[in-house]
CSV table of C-alpha atoms and ligand atoms in Angstrom, one decimal:
chain,number,residue,atom,x,y,z
A,4,MET,CA,41.3,87.0,34.3
A,5,ALA,CA,44.5,88.0,33.5
A,6,GLN,CA,47.0,87.0,36.0
A,7,PRO,CA,49.6,89.2,37.1
A,8,ARG,CA,52.7,88.1,35.3
A,9,ILE,CA,56.0,88.0,36.8
A,10,THR,CA,59.6,88.2,34.8
A,11,GLY,CA,62.8,88.0,35.1
A,12,LEU,CA,63.0,91.8,35.3
A,13,SER,CA,60.8,91.9,38.4
A,14,LEU,CA,61.4,88.5,39.4
A,15,ALA,CA,65.0,90.1,39.7
A,16,ARG,CA,63.8,93.3,41.1
A,17,LEU,CA,61.5,91.3,43.7
A,18,ILE,CA,64.7,89.0,45.1
A,19,LEU,CA,66.8,92.2,45.0
A,20,SER,CA,64.8,94.3,47.2
A,21,LEU,CA,63.7,91.3,49.6
A,22,LEU,CA,67.2,91.1,50.1
A,23,LEU,CA,67.6,94.9,51.2
A,24,VAL,CA,65.1,94.4,53.3
A,25,THR,CA,66.3,91.5,55.8
A,26,SER,CA,69.2,92.9,55.3
A,27,SER,CA,69.0,96.4,56.5
A,28,SER,CA,66.6,94.5,59.5
A,29,SER,CA,69.0,92.2,60.5
A,30,GLN,CA,71.5,95.5,61.1
A,31,ASP,CA,68.8,96.5,63.0
A,32,HIS,CA,68.5,93.7,65.0
A,33,ASP,CA,72.3,93.7,65.5
A,34,ASP,CA,72.5,97.4,66.1
A,35,GLN,CA,69.5,96.4,68.6
A,36,HIS,CA,71.9,94.0,70.5
A,37,HIS,CA,74.9,95.8,69.9
A,38,PHE,CA,74.2,98.8,71.6
A,39,GLN,CA,72.2,99.7,74.3
A,40,VAL,CA,70.3,103.2,75.2
A,41,PHE,CA,72.2,104.4,78.0
A,42,HIS,CA,69.2,106.9,80.4
A,43,VAL,CA,71.8,109.3,81.9
A,44,SER,CA,69.3,111.2,83.5
A,45,ASP,CA,67.5,108.5,84.9
A,46,SER,CA,71.3,107.0,86.7
A,47,LEU,CA,71.5,110.1,87.7
A,48,GLN,CA,68.3,111.1,88.8
A,49,GLN,CA,68.8,108.0,91.2
A,50,ALA,CA,72.1,109.0,92.3
A,51,ARG,CA,70.8,112.1,93.9
A,52,GLN,CA,67.6,110.5,95.6
A,53,VAL,CA,70.6,108.7,97.5
A,54,PHE,CA,70.8,111.6,99.9
A,55,SER,CA,66.7,111.2,100.4
A,56,PRO,CA,64.9,108.5,102.0
A,57,ASN,CA,62.5,106.6,101.0
A,58,LEU,CA,60.1,103.7,102.1
A,59,ALA,CA,61.9,100.1,101.4
A,60,GLN,CA,59.5,98.5,98.6
A,61,SER,CA,60.1,95.0,98.2
A,62,LEU,CA,59.7,94.0,94.1
A,63,TYR,CA,60.0,90.5,93.2
A,64,PHE,CA,58.2,87.4,95.0
A,65,SER,CA,59.3,84.6,93.6
A,66,ASN,CA,58.3,80.5,94.4
A,67,TYR,CA,58.7,79.3,97.6
A,68,SER,CA,58.8,75.5,98.5
A,69,ALA,CA,58.5,74.0,102.0
A,70,ASP,CA,61.7,74.0,102.7
A,71,SER,CA,63.0,77.9,100.9
A,72,LEU,CA,64.4,80.5,103.1
A,73,SER,CA,64.0,84.1,102.7
A,74,LEU,CA,65.4,86.9,104.1
A,75,THR,CA,65.4,90.5,102.9
A,76,LEU,CA,68.1,91.8,101.5
A,77,HIS,CA,68.9,95.8,102.0
A,78,PRO,CA,71.5,98.4,100.0
A,79,ARG,CA,74.0,99.8,102.4
A,80,SER,CA,72.2,103.1,101.4
A,81,SER,CA,69.1,101.9,103.0
A,82,LEU,CA,70.6,102.0,106.5
A,83,PRO,CA,70.0,104.8,108.6
A,84,SER,CA,73.9,105.0,109.2
A,85,ASP,CA,74.9,105.5,105.8
A,86,ARG,CA,73.5,108.9,105.1
A,87,TYR,CA,76.7,110.7,106.2
A,88,SER,CA,77.1,113.3,104.0
A,89,ASN,CA,75.6,114.8,100.7
A,90,ASN,CA,78.1,114.6,98.4
A,91,TYR,CA,77.7,112.3,95.8
A,92,THR,CA,81.9,112.3,94.6
A,93,PHE,CA,82.3,111.5,98.6
A,94,LEU,CA,80.6,109.2,99.0
A,95,THR,CA,82.1,107.0,95.6
A,96,LEU,CA,85.3,107.7,97.4
A,97,SER,CA,84.3,106.6,100.2
A,98,ARG,CA,83.1,103.4,98.6
A,99,LEU,CA,86.0,102.6,96.1
A,100,ALA,CA,88.8,103.0,99.4
A,101,ARG,CA,86.0,99.7,100.9
A,102,ASP,CA,86.5,98.5,98.1
A,103,ASP,CA,90.1,98.5,97.3
A,104,ALA,CA,90.6,97.7,100.9
A,105,ARG,CA,88.2,94.3,99.9
A,106,VAL,CA,89.8,93.5,97.1
A,107,ARG,CA,93.5,93.7,98.2
A,108,TRP,CA,91.8,91.6,101.2
A,109,LEU,CA,91.1,88.7,99.1
A,110,LEU,CA,93.7,88.6,97.2
A,111,SER,CA,95.5,88.0,99.9
A,112,HIS,CA,93.7,84.8,100.1
A,113,THR,CA,95.3,83.7,96.8
A,114,ARG,CA,99.5,81.2,96.3
A,115,ASP,CA,100.2,84.7,95.4
A,116,SER,CA,100.6,86.9,98.3
A,117,PRO,CA,101.7,86.1,101.9
A,118,ALA,CA,98.7,85.1,103.6
A,119,PRO,CA,97.3,88.0,106.9
A,120,SER,CA,99.6,86.2,110.0
A,121,PRO,CA,97.4,85.4,112.9
A,122,TYR,CA,96.9,87.4,115.7
A,123,LYS,CA,99.1,90.2,114.2
A,124,ARG,CA,97.8,93.6,114.4
A,125,VAL,CA,98.8,96.3,111.4
A,126,ARG,CA,97.5,99.6,111.3
A,127,HIS,CA,98.0,102.0,108.3
A,128,PRO,CA,95.5,104.4,109.6
A,129,ASP,CA,96.5,107.0,106.7
A,130,GLN,CA,96.2,104.8,104.0
A,131,PHE,CA,92.9,106.1,102.8
A,132,GLU,CA,91.2,110.4,102.7
A,133,SER,CA,88.0,108.8,103.6
A,134,PRO,CA,87.4,108.7,107.4
A,135,LEU,CA,84.5,106.7,106.5
A,136,ILE,CA,85.9,103.3,106.3
A,137,SER,CA,86.4,102.1,109.6
A,138,GLY,CA,85.8,98.7,108.5
A,139,ILE,CA,87.7,98.8,105.9
A,140,GLY,CA,88.7,94.8,106.0
A,141,LEU,CA,85.9,93.6,106.4
A,142,GLY,CA,85.0,94.8,102.3
A,143,SER,CA,82.9,96.8,100.7
A,144,GLY,CA,79.7,95.6,102.7
A,145,GLU,CA,77.5,96.9,100.5
A,146,TYR,CA,74.6,94.6,101.5
A,147,PHE,CA,72.9,93.9,104.5
A,148,ALA,CA,70.6,90.7,105.0
A,149,ARG,CA,68.3,91.3,108.1
A,150,ILE,CA,68.9,88.0,109.9
A,151,GLY,CA,66.9,86.9,113.1
A,152,VAL,CA,69.9,85.4,115.8
A,153,GLY,CA,69.3,83.0,119.2
A,154,ARG,CA,65.5,81.8,120.9
A,155,PRO,CA,63.9,84.6,121.5
A,156,ALA,CA,65.5,85.9,118.0
A,157,LYS,CA,66.6,89.5,117.2
A,158,GLU,CA,67.1,90.6,114.2
A,159,PHE,CA,69.8,92.0,112.7
A,160,TYR,CA,71.7,93.7,109.7
A,161,MET,CA,74.6,91.6,108.6
A,162,VAL,CA,76.8,92.1,105.4
A,163,ILE,CA,76.8,89.0,102.9
A,164,ASP,CA,79.9,88.1,101.8
A,165,THR,CA,80.6,85.5,99.4
A,166,GLY,CA,84.2,85.7,99.6
A,167,SER,CA,84.4,84.0,103.5
A,168,ASP,CA,82.6,81.2,105.5
A,169,VAL,CA,82.7,82.4,109.2
A,170,SER,CA,79.2,84.2,110.3
A,171,TRP,CA,79.7,85.9,113.3
A,172,LEU,CA,77.8,89.4,114.5
A,173,GLN,CA,79.2,91.7,117.9
A,174,CYS,CA,78.1,90.1,121.2
A,175,GLN,CA,78.0,91.6,124.8
A,176,PRO,CA,80.1,91.8,126.9
A,177,CYS,CA,81.7,94.0,124.4
A,178,TYR,CA,85.5,94.1,124.9
A,179,ASP,CA,85.8,96.1,121.8
A,180,CYS,CA,82.5,96.6,119.6
A,181,TYR,CA,82.0,99.2,117.4
A,182,GLN,CA,79.4,101.2,116.1
A,183,GLN,CA,75.9,99.1,114.9
A,184,SER,CA,72.3,99.8,113.7
A,185,ASP,CA,70.6,97.0,116.4
A,186,PRO,CA,71.3,96.5,120.1
A,187,ILE,CA,74.2,94.6,120.2
A,188,PHE,CA,72.8,90.7,120.5
A,189,ASP,CA,72.8,89.2,124.3
A,190,SER,CA,74.0,85.2,123.8
A,191,SER,CA,72.6,85.5,128.2
A,192,ALA,CA,68.9,86.4,126.5
A,193,SER,CA,69.0,83.5,123.9
A,194,SER,CA,67.8,80.2,125.3
A,195,THR,CA,69.7,78.5,122.1
A,196,TYR,CA,73.0,79.9,122.8
A,197,GLU,CA,75.9,76.8,123.7
A,198,PRO,CA,79.4,77.8,123.1
A,199,LEU,CA,81.4,75.3,121.4
A,200,THR,CA,84.4,73.2,122.6
A,201,CYS,CA,87.8,72.8,121.5
A,202,LYS,CA,87.0,69.8,120.6
A,203,THR,CA,84.2,70.0,118.2
A,204,GLU,CA,84.4,69.5,114.4
A,205,GLN,CA,83.2,72.9,113.8
A,206,CYS,CA,86.2,74.3,115.5
A,207,ALA,CA,88.4,72.5,114.0
A,208,SER,CA,87.5,74.0,111.0
A,209,LEU,CA,88.2,77.3,111.7
A,210,ASP,CA,91.4,78.8,110.1
A,211,ILE,CA,92.5,80.3,113.5
A,212,SER,CA,91.0,79.0,116.5
A,213,ALA,CA,92.3,78.7,120.7
A,214,CYS,CA,91.3,76.9,123.3
A,215,SER,CA,90.3,79.1,126.4
A,216,ARG,CA,91.1,77.8,129.9
A,217,MET,CA,87.7,76.3,130.3
A,218,GLY,CA,88.2,74.4,127.2
A,219,SER,CA,85.5,76.6,125.1
A,220,CYS,CA,86.4,77.6,120.9
A,221,ILE,CA,87.9,80.6,120.6
A,222,TYR,CA,87.4,82.7,116.6
A,223,GLN,CA,88.9,84.7,115.1
A,224,VAL,CA,88.8,86.6,111.4
A,225,SER,CA,91.6,88.6,110.6
A,226,TYR,CA,91.3,90.9,107.2
A,227,GLY,CA,94.2,91.7,106.8
A,228,ASP,CA,94.9,95.2,107.4
A,229,GLY,CA,94.2,95.3,111.0
A,230,SER,CA,91.0,94.5,111.0
A,231,TYR,CA,89.3,91.7,112.9
A,232,THR,CA,87.1,89.6,115.1
A,233,VAL,CA,87.8,87.7,117.7
A,234,GLY,CA,85.2,86.0,120.5
A,235,ASN,CA,83.7,82.8,121.6
A,236,PHE,CA,82.6,80.6,118.7
A,237,ALA,CA,79.2,79.2,119.6
A,238,THR,CA,75.6,77.4,118.2
A,239,GLU,CA,72.5,79.2,117.5
A,240,THR,CA,69.3,78.9,116.4
A,241,ILE,CA,69.5,81.3,112.7
A,242,SER,CA,65.6,82.9,111.4
A,243,PHE,CA,64.6,83.7,108.3
A,244,GLY,CA,62.1,86.5,108.8
A,245,ALA,CA,58.7,84.3,108.9
A,246,THR,CA,60.2,81.4,106.3
A,247,GLY,CA,61.5,79.6,109.0
A,248,ALA,CA,64.8,79.0,111.3
A,249,VAL,CA,68.0,76.6,111.5
A,250,PRO,CA,69.0,75.3,115.0
A,251,ASN,CA,72.9,74.8,115.7
A,252,VAL,CA,74.2,76.8,113.2
A,253,ALA,CA,78.3,77.6,114.2
A,254,ILE,CA,78.6,81.7,114.3
A,255,GLY,CA,80.8,83.6,116.1
A,256,CYS,CA,79.9,85.4,118.9
A,257,GLY,CA,82.8,89.2,119.0
A,258,HIS,CA,83.8,90.1,121.9
A,259,ASP,CA,86.0,91.9,120.4
A,260,ASN,CA,85.5,93.7,116.8
A,261,GLU,CA,87.7,96.1,115.7
A,262,GLY,CA,88.2,98.6,112.7
A,263,LEU,CA,84.9,96.8,111.2
A,264,PHE,CA,82.2,99.6,109.8
A,265,SER,CA,79.4,101.0,111.1
A,266,GLY,CA,75.7,100.2,110.7
A,267,SER,CA,75.9,95.5,110.6
A,268,ALA,CA,75.8,93.8,113.3
A,269,GLY,CA,78.3,91.5,111.9
A,270,LEU,CA,78.5,88.9,108.9
A,271,LEU,CA,76.8,86.4,106.7
A,272,GLY,CA,79.4,84.0,105.5
A,273,LEU,CA,78.2,82.4,102.4
A,274,GLY,CA,81.7,81.1,100.5
A,275,GLY,CA,81.8,77.8,99.4
A,276,GLY,CA,83.6,75.9,102.8
A,277,LYS,CA,82.9,73.9,105.4
A,278,LEU,CA,81.5,76.8,107.8
A,279,SER,CA,79.9,78.7,105.4
A,280,LEU,CA,76.4,79.3,106.3
A,281,PRO,CA,75.0,77.3,102.8
A,282,SER,CA,76.8,74.5,103.6
A,283,GLN,CA,76.1,74.2,107.4
A,284,ILE,CA,72.0,74.4,106.3
A,285,LYS,CA,73.2,72.2,103.5
A,286,ALA,CA,71.4,74.4,101.2
A,287,ASN,CA,70.8,72.9,97.4
A,288,SER,CA,71.2,76.3,96.3
A,289,PHE,CA,70.8,80.1,96.8
A,290,SER,CA,70.5,83.0,95.4
A,291,TYR,CA,70.1,86.4,95.9
A,292,CYS,CA,69.2,90.2,93.7
A,293,LEU,CA,71.6,93.0,94.8
A,294,VAL,CA,69.6,96.5,93.5
A,295,ASN,CA,71.0,99.3,92.2
A,296,ARG,CA,73.7,100.5,95.3
A,297,ASP,CA,71.6,104.0,95.4
A,298,SER,CA,67.9,102.6,95.0
A,299,SER,CA,66.1,102.6,98.3
A,300,SER,CA,64.5,99.2,97.6
A,301,THR,CA,64.6,95.6,98.9
A,302,SER,CA,65.4,92.5,97.5
A,303,THR,CA,65.7,88.5,98.7
A,304,LEU,CA,68.0,86.2,100.2
A,305,GLU,CA,66.6,83.2,99.3
A,306,PHE,CA,68.0,79.3,100.3
A,307,ASN,CA,66.0,76.8,98.4
A,308,THR,CA,64.2,77.9,96.1
A,309,ALA,CA,63.7,77.5,92.2
A,310,ARG,CA,66.0,79.6,90.2
A,311,PRO,CA,63.9,81.9,87.3
A,312,ALA,CA,63.7,79.6,84.3
A,313,ASP,CA,65.4,82.3,82.2
A,314,ALA,CA,68.1,82.3,84.1
A,315,VAL,CA,71.7,82.3,81.9
A,316,LEU,CA,73.7,79.8,82.6
A,317,ALA,CA,77.3,79.2,83.9
A,318,PRO,CA,79.6,76.4,85.8
A,319,LEU,CA,80.3,77.0,89.2
A,320,LEU,CA,84.1,76.4,89.3
A,321,ARG,CA,85.4,75.5,92.5
A,322,ASN,CA,89.1,75.4,93.3
A,323,PRO,CA,90.9,72.4,95.9
A,324,SER,CA,93.1,75.6,96.9
A,325,ILE,CA,90.9,77.7,97.8
A,326,LYS,CA,87.4,76.2,99.2
A,327,THR,CA,85.9,79.6,100.2
A,328,PHE,CA,85.5,81.4,96.8
A,329,ARG,CA,82.8,80.9,94.1
A,330,TYR,CA,84.5,80.7,90.5
A,331,VAL,CA,82.9,81.2,87.3
A,332,GLY,CA,83.6,79.6,84.4
A,333,LEU,CA,84.3,82.8,81.7
A,334,THR,CA,85.7,82.4,78.9
A,335,GLY,CA,84.9,85.8,77.6
A,336,ILE,CA,84.1,89.2,77.4
A,337,SER,CA,82.7,91.5,74.2
A,338,VAL,CA,81.8,95.0,73.1
A,339,GLY,CA,79.1,96.2,71.1
A,340,GLY,CA,79.4,92.5,69.6
A,341,ARG,CA,82.3,92.1,69.0
A,342,ALA,CA,84.9,89.8,70.9
A,343,VAL,CA,87.5,90.8,72.7
A,344,PRO,CA,90.4,88.9,72.1
A,345,ILE,CA,91.6,87.7,75.5
A,346,PRO,CA,94.0,84.3,76.1
A,347,SER,CA,92.2,82.0,77.3
A,348,SER,CA,95.0,81.1,80.3
A,349,LEU,CA,94.5,85.0,81.2
A,350,ILE,CA,91.1,84.2,82.7
A,351,ALA,CA,90.8,80.9,83.5
A,352,LEU,CA,91.3,78.8,86.5
A,353,GLY,CA,94.5,76.7,86.1
A,354,SER,CA,94.8,73.9,87.6
A,355,ASP,CA,97.8,75.1,89.6
A,356,GLY,CA,94.9,76.8,91.8
A,357,ARG,CA,95.9,79.9,90.5
A,358,GLY,CA,93.5,82.7,87.9
A,359,GLY,CA,90.4,81.9,87.5
A,360,VAL,CA,87.2,84.3,87.9
A,361,ILE,CA,85.7,84.7,91.1
A,362,ILE,CA,82.2,86.3,91.4
A,363,ASP,CA,82.2,88.2,95.0
A,364,SER,CA,79.4,89.6,96.9
A,365,GLY,CA,81.6,92.6,98.1
A,366,THR,CA,83.4,94.0,95.7
A,367,SER,CA,81.9,96.5,93.8
A,368,VAL,CA,84.0,97.2,90.4
A,369,THR,CA,85.4,94.5,88.7
A,370,ARG,CA,88.8,93.7,88.6
A,371,LEU,CA,90.1,92.0,85.9
A,372,ARG,CA,93.7,91.2,85.3
A,373,THR,CA,95.5,94.4,84.1
A,374,GLU,CA,96.1,92.7,80.3
A,375,VAL,CA,92.2,91.5,79.7
A,376,TYR,CA,92.2,94.9,81.6
A,377,SER,CA,93.1,97.2,79.0
A,378,LEU,CA,92.0,94.5,75.9
A,379,VAL,CA,88.5,95.5,77.4
A,380,ARG,CA,88.7,99.1,77.5
A,381,ASP,CA,90.8,100.1,74.1
A,382,ALA,CA,87.6,98.0,73.1
A,383,PHE,CA,84.7,100.3,74.7
A,384,ARG,CA,86.6,103.8,74.0
A,385,SER,CA,87.1,102.8,70.3
A,386,MET,CA,83.1,102.5,70.0
A,387,THR,CA,82.7,105.3,72.4
A,388,GLN,CA,84.2,107.7,70.7
A,389,ASN,CA,81.5,109.9,70.1
A,390,LEU,CA,81.2,111.0,74.1
A,391,PRO,CA,82.8,113.5,75.9
A,392,PRO,CA,85.4,112.4,77.3
A,393,ALA,CA,86.3,113.1,81.2
A,394,GLY,CA,89.7,112.3,83.1
A,395,GLY,CA,90.3,109.8,85.7
A,396,PHE,CA,88.3,109.2,88.6
A,397,SER,CA,90.2,107.0,91.6
A,398,LEU,CA,90.7,103.9,89.9
A,399,PHE,CA,88.7,104.8,86.9
A,400,ASP,CA,90.8,105.7,83.6
A,401,THR,CA,88.2,105.9,81.6
A,402,CYS,CA,85.5,108.1,81.9
A,403,TYR,CA,83.1,110.9,79.8
A,404,ASN,CA,80.7,113.9,80.9
A,405,LEU,CA,77.4,113.2,79.9
A,406,ASN,CA,76.0,116.2,81.6
A,407,GLY,CA,73.0,117.7,80.3
A,408,MET,CA,72.1,114.8,77.8
A,409,SER,CA,69.4,112.8,78.9
A,410,ARG,CA,69.9,109.5,77.2
A,411,VAL,CA,73.3,108.3,74.9
A,412,LYS,CA,74.0,105.4,72.7
A,413,VAL,CA,76.5,102.9,74.1
A,414,PRO,CA,78.1,99.4,72.9
A,415,THR,CA,76.7,96.7,74.6
A,416,LEU,CA,79.3,94.6,76.9
A,417,SER,CA,79.2,90.9,77.6
A,418,PHE,CA,79.5,88.3,79.9
A,419,GLN,CA,80.8,84.7,77.6
A,420,PHE,CA,80.2,81.3,79.7
A,421,SER,CA,82.1,77.8,79.1
A,422,GLY,CA,78.4,76.2,77.8
A,423,GLY,CA,78.1,78.9,75.3
A,424,LYS,CA,75.2,80.6,77.2
A,425,THR,CA,76.4,84.6,77.1
A,426,LEU,CA,75.1,87.6,79.7
A,427,SER,CA,74.3,90.8,78.3
A,428,LEU,CA,74.6,93.6,81.0
A,429,PRO,CA,72.7,96.6,81.5
A,430,PRO,CA,74.4,100.1,80.5
A,431,THR,CA,73.6,101.0,84.3
A,432,ASN,CA,75.8,97.8,85.3
A,433,TYR,CA,79.1,99.2,83.5
A,434,LEU,CA,78.9,103.0,83.8
A,435,ILE,CA,78.6,104.5,86.8
A,436,PRO,CA,78.1,107.8,87.9
A,437,VAL,CA,80.9,109.3,90.1
A,438,ASP,CA,79.6,112.5,90.7
A,439,ASP,CA,76.1,114.4,90.6
A,440,GLY,CA,77.6,116.4,87.5
A,441,GLY,CA,77.2,114.1,85.1
A,442,LYS,CA,80.3,112.3,85.1
A,443,PHE,CA,79.9,108.4,84.6
A,444,CYS,CA,82.6,105.9,84.6
A,445,PHE,CA,83.7,102.9,82.6
A,446,ALA,CA,83.0,100.7,86.3
A,447,PHE,CA,85.7,97.0,85.5
A,448,ALA,CA,89.5,98.2,86.9
A,449,GLY,CA,92.5,96.7,86.3
A,450,THR,CA,94.8,94.1,89.0
A,451,SER,CA,98.2,92.5,89.1
A,452,GLY,CA,97.3,89.3,90.2
A,453,PRO,CA,96.3,86.2,88.3
A,454,LEU,CA,93.1,86.4,90.8
A,455,SER,CA,89.9,88.3,88.1
A,456,ILE,CA,86.7,89.3,90.8
A,457,MET,CA,83.2,90.2,89.0
A,458,GLY,CA,82.1,92.5,91.5
A,459,ASN,CA,78.4,93.5,92.8
A,460,VAL,CA,78.1,96.2,90.1
A,461,GLN,CA,77.8,94.1,87.1
A,462,GLN,CA,75.4,91.7,89.8
A,463,GLN,CA,73.3,94.8,89.9
A,464,GLY,CA,69.4,93.9,88.8
A,465,THR,CA,70.1,90.9,88.5
A,466,ARG,CA,69.2,87.7,90.4
A,467,VAL,CA,72.2,85.1,91.1
A,468,SER,CA,71.7,82.2,91.8
A,469,PHE,CA,74.0,79.3,93.1
A,470,ASP,CA,73.1,76.0,92.2
A,471,LEU,CA,75.3,74.2,94.4
A,472,ALA,CA,73.5,70.7,94.3
A,473,ASN,CA,74.5,70.9,90.3
A,474,ASN,CA,77.3,73.4,89.8
A,475,TYR,CA,75.8,76.2,88.1
A,476,ILE,CA,75.3,79.9,88.6
A,477,GLY,CA,72.3,81.4,86.9
A,478,PHE,CA,72.1,85.2,86.1
A,479,SER,CA,68.5,86.3,85.7
A,480,PRO,CA,68.6,90.2,84.6
A,481,ASN,CA,65.4,92.4,86.5
A,482,LYS,CA,64.6,89.5,88.6
A,483,CYS,CA,64.6,92.1,92.2
B,512,NAG,C1,56.3,79.7,90.0
B,512,NAG,O1,56.0,78.3,89.7
B,512,NAG,C2,54.9,78.4,88.4
B,512,NAG,C3,55.0,76.7,88.2
B,512,NAG,O2,55.8,75.5,88.4
B,512,NAG,C4,55.5,78.4,87.3
B,512,NAG,O3,54.8,78.3,86.0
B,512,NAG,C5,56.2,80.2,87.7
B,512,NAG,O4,56.6,80.7,86.5
B,512,NAG,C6,56.6,80.1,89.0
B,512,NAG,N1,57.4,81.5,88.9
B,512,NAG,C7,58.5,82.8,89.6
B,512,NAG,C8,58.3,83.8,89.2
B,512,NAG,O5,59.9,82.4,89.0
B,513,NAG,C1,82.6,116.4,97.8
B,513,NAG,O1,83.7,116.1,97.9
B,513,NAG,C2,84.8,115.9,97.4
B,513,NAG,C3,85.6,114.6,98.2
B,513,NAG,O2,86.0,114.8,99.1
B,513,NAG,C4,85.7,116.9,97.2
B,513,NAG,O3,86.6,117.3,97.5
B,513,NAG,C5,84.5,118.2,97.1
B,513,NAG,O4,85.1,119.8,97.5
B,513,NAG,C6,82.6,118.2,98.1
B,513,NAG,N1,81.9,118.9,97.5
B,513,NAG,C7,81.5,119.6,98.0
B,513,NAG,C8,80.3,120.7,97.6
B,513,NAG,O5,81.4,119.9,98.9
């Protein structure tokens, strides 16, 4: 039997062809990794659907242990009060106006801007084009948790906010209340409502407080642009659907609430300060998943559940001078697989408490300090020269006309964290429709201050877990 004989020449050919195969397959692999297909028509269809009500559906159930608590989480668009017009451009402009106010409010907490002065009401009624922005100061408030307050528990839609600590809701009797979708909370109908006195630790922990003649604690939260809530600081039982209830949680019972948006009953503070809900219920962790803002699905806000095993981990950093903010250890950004040359000093949290990157549930569009934004944008533009450009839109300066296209290839955008992990975003988290005619914009923007903010557009569809015991933030794509 003749053995096949490998000659020197055929061996060289074999090696060469193997090399070619290897290199071309690794090229394909890199390409898949560094570029992604963006489904333009799916994204547009979702944008158009925002005006047609659908039955809300929850897609994800995680592992519950005995002490875990869970709330349903709704995007603003699933609330009846949000169906104001059939105009997606208008909807986008309203969202961006809320977002702008939110960012200015967040920045007002940093040392670079003066803090809003207590009890001072400044109004700028003409600042925004849109009539929809009552409640601008409260922030974009794009996501609402359904939470029970009092005993018997009454359920309310409350904005979730990782950028503030004090939870509050509108309370009867109303000296001034804005419109909300649920009946206004009546503390006299709850057996567990207990006003706090001025001498309590909770009262002392408030940034702005006062004492009534009867010695009860009065809280105020001001949002810098004239919006505020004032009322009694009290303890109440907070319930988490069927998963449990926690007594004696300090919340604000707001009798005078001004400039705040319609719809929600109040706000759930998820910040890092003493008075935030996670701090008060001594949660080891909490997590949320923000569904696509245009969808009518719901997801969950959970406390004390194990984070998904596939989570990309990033350090959760603390800033001793602003305990409320949740800082993430971002070290770099890459576009199309190439690291953008960002000097680390521009995104690091300084030892003086300046700079850094916070992760925020209430800001929509990620803000990077101007120098960093320009570098990222230029990298993105240079790799999207095949896409038809379109003019800017509001704060966006990089837009494309994808009208008539069903899918396009776009460079992958990824965040690098200290510790070495990388989070690659799906294209829907950085190319967003701004009208219903096929105009899409690169959903990042610059900000003049040293603080950068990771917004909720970039967190869509991702379960974001805050491991408070071990100081990690976990990102798990597709876990809503
Ligand atoms: C639930 O826990 C089990 C065992 O601990 C694990 O195998 C499973 O993947 C978990 N499910 C989810 C959705 O995290
Ligand atoms: C939609 O809203 C935008 C911005 O307010 C406006 O310019 C445009 O004319 C509106 N379109 C329609 C069809 O009403």
